[in-house]
Amino acid sequence: MKQSTLFRTWAPKQGTSAGPNQSTESAWNTLGGGHVTGTGGTGPGYRRSDDETIDLTSFDHSDDDDLLLAAACDVDDVISMGYDMSADVKVKPTPRETLPGFDVPAGDMWIYPTNYPVRDYQYNIVHTSLFHNTLVTLPTGLGKTFIAAVVMYNFYRWYPTGKIVFSAPTKPLVAQQIEACYDIMGIPREDTTELTGSMQPPQRLKAWRAKRVFFLTPQVMMNDLSRGAVLASDIKCLVIDEAHKATGNYSYCQVVKEIVKYSKQFRVLALSATPGGDTKAIQEVITNLLISKLEIRTDESMDIQRYSHSRKIDKY
């Protein structure tokens, strides 16, 4: 199949380890966070706005509400903050050679597309999201779909037999991501499928066995997990759109709880234009989705201001 996508790759320098987060100690990072390898360093021109990236694995519980409120509402005023999800738990990183289904040679590098203009904030968010369970809050029209496509493609490469899942609460959002994965990253259409509630269970079972990249609603995902149509341990990357809905007993919460019963080696990428309506809701989303990093941008964030005035809704 013809593929016009152009890529830039980054690999570790000779003589250095390719594994990210070699010193991570958070138990939350073992739940799909911090153990999948890709690059040991940063790419050319890599720049990080530290005031807009919040590490939730090193903060103090005593100030959780204030920290989360600042993170959600006024990130430009946040310089150095933390939130310790499991302060007393020490967990050693898993050697990548022992990760079930992980392709070690493919994991020596990660790939970023250059067939679209390279925006620093998108590159930085992708870098974080590859190696940590990340909640991304980004104004509509500034590339959440693009970020998800790049992350999904790299896990598609790293786990040749694993399942990559994109879940959204509505069919239009699902359809948008299908096009992005093909147009931006060139994921072969024959490896992808959309699963809907209108499909009979035997049809979905056949698809789970034959395909690698799946687009579906969280309700369909939970139904197939509970029926055993898909093994939870086969899921290596779970992208959750409209992540602010992950409160209470919503299907997103059920899906993550079900997967974590059987596997601790999967990545969660949560996307939302807003993390939640109040601090408790934000904290609940973070807990329910096993988030260890926040990547927050607002219209006032310095690294997106140049793009905000010309953004187009539903564009990559």
PDB file of N, CA and C in Angstrom, residues 176-217:
ATOM      1  N   GLN A 176     -13.461  10.456  13.191  1.00  0.00           N
ATOM      2  CA  GLN A 176     -12.400  11.452  13.017  1.00  0.00           C
ATOM      3  C   GLN A 176     -11.032  10.852  13.311  1.00  0.00           C
ATOM      4  N   GLN A 177     -10.935  10.043  14.356  1.00  0.00           N
ATOM      5  CA  GLN A 177      -9.653   9.452  14.724  1.00  0.00           C
ATOM      6  C   GLN A 177      -9.220   8.386  13.726  1.00  0.00           C
ATOM      7  N   ILE A 178     -10.164   7.657  13.143  1.00  0.00           N
ATOM      8  CA  ILE A 178      -9.833   6.661  12.123  1.00  0.00           C
ATOM      9  C   ILE A 178      -9.110   7.327  10.962  1.00  0.00           C
ATOM     10  N   GLU A 179      -9.652   8.444  10.499  1.00  0.00           N
ATOM     11  CA  GLU A 179      -9.031   9.147   9.376  1.00  0.00           C
ATOM     12  C   GLU A 179      -7.665   9.687   9.753  1.00  0.00           C
ATOM     13  N   ALA A 180      -7.533  10.193  10.973  1.00  0.00           N
ATOM     14  CA  ALA A 180      -6.247  10.748  11.402  1.00  0.00           C
ATOM     15  C   ALA A 180      -5.170   9.671  11.436  1.00  0.00           C
ATOM     16  N   CYS A 181      -5.500   8.496  11.939  1.00  0.00           N
ATOM     17  CA  CYS A 181      -4.497   7.431  12.029  1.00  0.00           C
ATOM     18  C   CYS A 181      -4.000   7.017  10.651  1.00  0.00           C
ATOM     19  N   TYR A 182      -4.878   7.046   9.677  1.00  0.00           N
ATOM     20  CA  TYR A 182      -4.468   6.675   8.325  1.00  0.00           C
ATOM     21  C   TYR A 182      -3.756   7.830   7.622  1.00  0.00           C
ATOM     22  N   ASP A 183      -4.345   9.014   7.671  1.00  0.00           N
ATOM     23  CA  ASP A 183      -3.808  10.145   6.919  1.00  0.00           C
ATOM     24  C   ASP A 183      -2.499  10.669   7.501  1.00  0.00           C
ATOM     25  N   ILE A 184      -2.407  10.712   8.822  1.00  0.00           N
ATOM     26  CA  ILE A 184      -1.220  11.287   9.460  1.00  0.00           C
ATOM     27  C   ILE A 184      -0.099  10.263   9.567  1.00  0.00           C
ATOM     28  N   MET A 185      -0.418   9.080  10.052  1.00  0.00           N
ATOM     29  CA  MET A 185       0.618   8.102  10.373  1.00  0.00           C
ATOM     30  C   MET A 185       0.669   6.915   9.415  1.00  0.00           C
ATOM     31  N   GLY A 186      -0.304   6.784   8.531  1.00  0.00           N
ATOM     32  CA  GLY A 186      -0.255   5.704   7.561  1.00  0.00           C
ATOM     33  C   GLY A 186      -0.471   4.323   8.149  1.00  0.00           C
ATOM     34  N   ILE A 187      -1.200   4.217   9.262  1.00  0.00           N
ATOM     35  CA  ILE A 187      -1.541   2.894   9.788  1.00  0.00           C
ATOM     36  C   ILE A 187      -2.396   2.178   8.750  1.00  0.00           C
ATOM     37  N   PRO A 188      -2.020   0.988   8.313  1.00  0.00           N
ATOM     38  CA  PRO A 188      -2.761   0.303   7.249  1.00  0.00           C
ATOM     39  C   PRO A 188      -4.227   0.098   7.614  1.00  0.00           C
ATOM     40  N   ARG A 189      -5.093   0.415   6.685  1.00  0.00           N
ATOM     41  CA  ARG A 189      -6.523   0.263   6.934  1.00  0.00           C
ATOM     42  C   ARG A 189      -6.902  -1.187   7.208  1.00  0.00           C
ATOM     43  N   GLU A 190      -6.170  -2.112   6.598  1.00  0.00           N
ATOM     44  CA  GLU A 190      -6.516  -3.517   6.804  1.00  0.00           C
ATOM     45  C   GLU A 190      -6.240  -3.991   8.227  1.00  0.00           C
ATOM     46  N   ASP A 191      -5.481  -3.204   8.995  1.00  0.00           N
ATOM     47  CA  ASP A 191      -5.218  -3.550  10.391  1.00  0.00           C
ATOM     48  C   ASP A 191      -6.165  -2.863  11.357  1.00  0.00           C
ATOM     49  N   THR A 192      -7.053  -2.018  10.837  1.00  0.00           N
ATOM     50  CA  THR A 192      -7.935  -1.239  11.699  1.00  0.00           C
ATOM     51  C   THR A 192      -9.388  -1.631  11.487  1.00  0.00           C
ATOM     52  N   THR A 193     -10.200  -1.373  12.506  1.00  0.00           N
ATOM     53  CA  THR A 193     -11.633  -1.632  12.383  1.00  0.00           C
ATOM     54  C   THR A 193     -12.403  -0.786  13.382  1.00  0.00           C
ATOM     55  N   GLU A 194     -13.626  -0.455  13.024  1.00  0.00           N
ATOM     56  CA  GLU A 194     -14.538   0.218  13.933  1.00  0.00           C
ATOM     57  C   GLU A 194     -15.550  -0.801  14.428  1.00  0.00           C
ATOM     58  N   LEU A 195     -15.684  -0.893  15.728  1.00  0.00           N
ATOM     59  CA  LEU A 195     -16.646  -1.825  16.333  1.00  0.00           C
ATOM     60  C   LEU A 195     -17.818  -1.033  16.896  1.00  0.00           C
ATOM     61  N   THR A 196     -19.022  -1.440  16.549  1.00  0.00           N
ATOM     62  CA  THR A 196     -20.207  -0.739  17.008  1.00  0.00           C
ATOM     63  C   THR A 196     -21.157  -1.708  17.705  1.00  0.00           C
ATOM     64  N   GLY A 197     -22.063  -1.141  18.464  1.00  0.00           N
ATOM     65  CA  GLY A 197     -23.038  -1.960  19.166  1.00  0.00           C
ATOM     66  C   GLY A 197     -24.008  -2.661  18.235  1.00  0.00           C
ATOM     67  N   SER A 198     -24.112  -2.173  16.994  1.00  0.00           N
ATOM     68  CA  SER A 198     -25.019  -2.802  16.033  1.00  0.00           C
ATOM     69  C   SER A 198     -24.447  -4.085  15.438  1.00  0.00           C
ATOM     70  N   MET A 199     -23.142  -4.293  15.622  1.00  0.00           N
ATOM     71  CA  MET A 199     -22.521  -5.530  15.145  1.00  0.00           C
ATOM     72  C   MET A 199     -22.852  -6.670  16.106  1.00  0.00           C
ATOM     73  N   GLN A 200     -23.092  -7.835  15.558  1.00  0.00           N
ATOM     74  CA  GLN A 200     -23.353  -8.998  16.387  1.00  0.00           C
ATOM     75  C   GLN A 200     -22.069  -9.410  17.131  1.00  0.00           C
ATOM     76  N   PRO A 201     -22.178  -9.922  18.357  1.00  0.00           N
ATOM     77  CA  PRO A 201     -20.989 -10.337  19.116  1.00  0.00           C
ATOM     78  C   PRO A 201     -20.041 -11.258  18.349  1.00  0.00           C
ATOM     79  N   PRO A 202     -20.542 -12.238  17.568  1.00  0.00           N
ATOM     80  CA  PRO A 202     -19.593 -13.065  16.813  1.00  0.00           C
ATOM     81  C   PRO A 202     -18.784 -12.271  15.788  1.00  0.00           C
ATOM     82  N   GLN A 203     -19.396 -11.227  15.210  1.00  0.00           N
ATOM     83  CA  GLN A 203     -18.664 -10.374  14.272  1.00  0.00           C
ATOM     84  C   GLN A 203     -17.537  -9.633  14.981  1.00  0.00           C
ATOM     85  N   ARG A 204     -17.847  -9.106  16.153  1.00  0.00           N
ATOM     86  CA  ARG A 204     -16.826  -8.368  16.898  1.00  0.00           C
ATOM     87  C   ARG A 204     -15.716  -9.306  17.374  1.00  0.00           C
ATOM     88  N   LEU A 205     -16.079 -10.509  17.777  1.00  0.00           N
ATOM     89  CA  LEU A 205     -15.077 -11.489  18.182  1.00  0.00           C
ATOM     90  C   LEU A 205     -14.118 -11.778  17.033  1.00  0.00           C
ATOM     91  N   LYS A 206     -14.646 -11.942  15.844  1.00  0.00           N
ATOM     92  CA  LYS A 206     -13.818 -12.191  14.667  1.00  0.00           C
ATOM     93  C   LYS A 206     -12.878 -11.014  14.403  1.00  0.00           C
ATOM     94  N   ALA A 207     -13.398  -9.807  14.572  1.00  0.00           N
ATOM     95  CA  ALA A 207     -12.574  -8.617  14.354  1.00  0.00           C
ATOM     96  C   ALA A 207     -11.457  -8.519  15.383  1.00  0.00           C
ATOM     97  N   TRP A 208     -11.766  -8.788  16.648  1.00  0.00           N
ATOM     98  CA  TRP A 208     -10.735  -8.737  17.692  1.00  0.00           C
ATOM     99  C   TRP A 208      -9.599  -9.709  17.396  1.00  0.00           C
ATOM    100  N   ARG A 209      -9.914 -10.822  16.801  1.00  0.00           N
ATOM    101  CA  ARG A 209      -8.888 -11.819  16.506  1.00  0.00           C
ATOM    102  C   ARG A 209      -8.058 -11.456  15.279  1.00  0.00           C
ATOM    103  N   ALA A 210      -8.649 -10.700  14.346  1.00  0.00           N
ATOM    104  CA  ALA A 210      -7.989 -10.458  13.066  1.00  0.00           C
ATOM    105  C   ALA A 210      -7.309  -9.097  12.967  1.00  0.00           C
ATOM    106  N   LYS A 211      -7.758  -8.112  13.720  1.00  0.00           N
ATOM    107  CA  LYS A 211      -7.281  -6.734  13.574  1.00  0.00           C
ATOM    108  C   LYS A 211      -6.369  -6.342  14.730  1.00  0.00           C
ATOM    109  N   ARG A 212      -5.754  -5.164  14.590  1.00  0.00           N
ATOM    110  CA  ARG A 212      -4.817  -4.700  15.611  1.00  0.00           C
ATOM    111  C   ARG A 212      -5.176  -3.349  16.211  1.00  0.00           C
ATOM    112  N   VAL A 213      -5.855  -2.494  15.447  1.00  0.00           N
ATOM    113  CA  VAL A 213      -6.186  -1.152  15.908  1.00  0.00           C
ATOM    114  C   VAL A 213      -7.707  -1.005  15.885  1.00  0.00           C
ATOM    115  N   PHE A 214      -8.280  -0.590  17.015  1.00  0.00           N
ATOM    116  CA  PHE A 214      -9.725  -0.629  17.185  1.00  0.00           C
ATOM    117  C   PHE A 214     -10.264   0.742  17.588  1.00  0.00           C
ATOM    118  N   PHE A 215     -11.415   1.073  17.023  1.00  0.00           N
ATOM    119  CA  PHE A 215     -12.080   2.337  17.296  1.00  0.00           C
ATOM    120  C   PHE A 215     -13.508   2.001  17.733  1.00  0.00           C
ATOM    121  N   LEU A 216     -13.888   2.433  18.926  1.00  0.00           N
ATOM    122  CA  LEU A 216     -15.173   2.017  19.468  1.00  0.00           C
ATOM    123  C   LEU A 216     -15.570   2.893  20.641  1.00  0.00           C
ATOM    124  N   THR A 217     -16.799   2.752  21.072  1.00  0.00           N
ATOM    125  CA  THR A 217     -17.271   3.466  22.259  1.00  0.00           C
ATOM    126  C   THR A 217     -16.886   2.669  23.505  1.00  0.00           C
TER     127      THR A 217
END
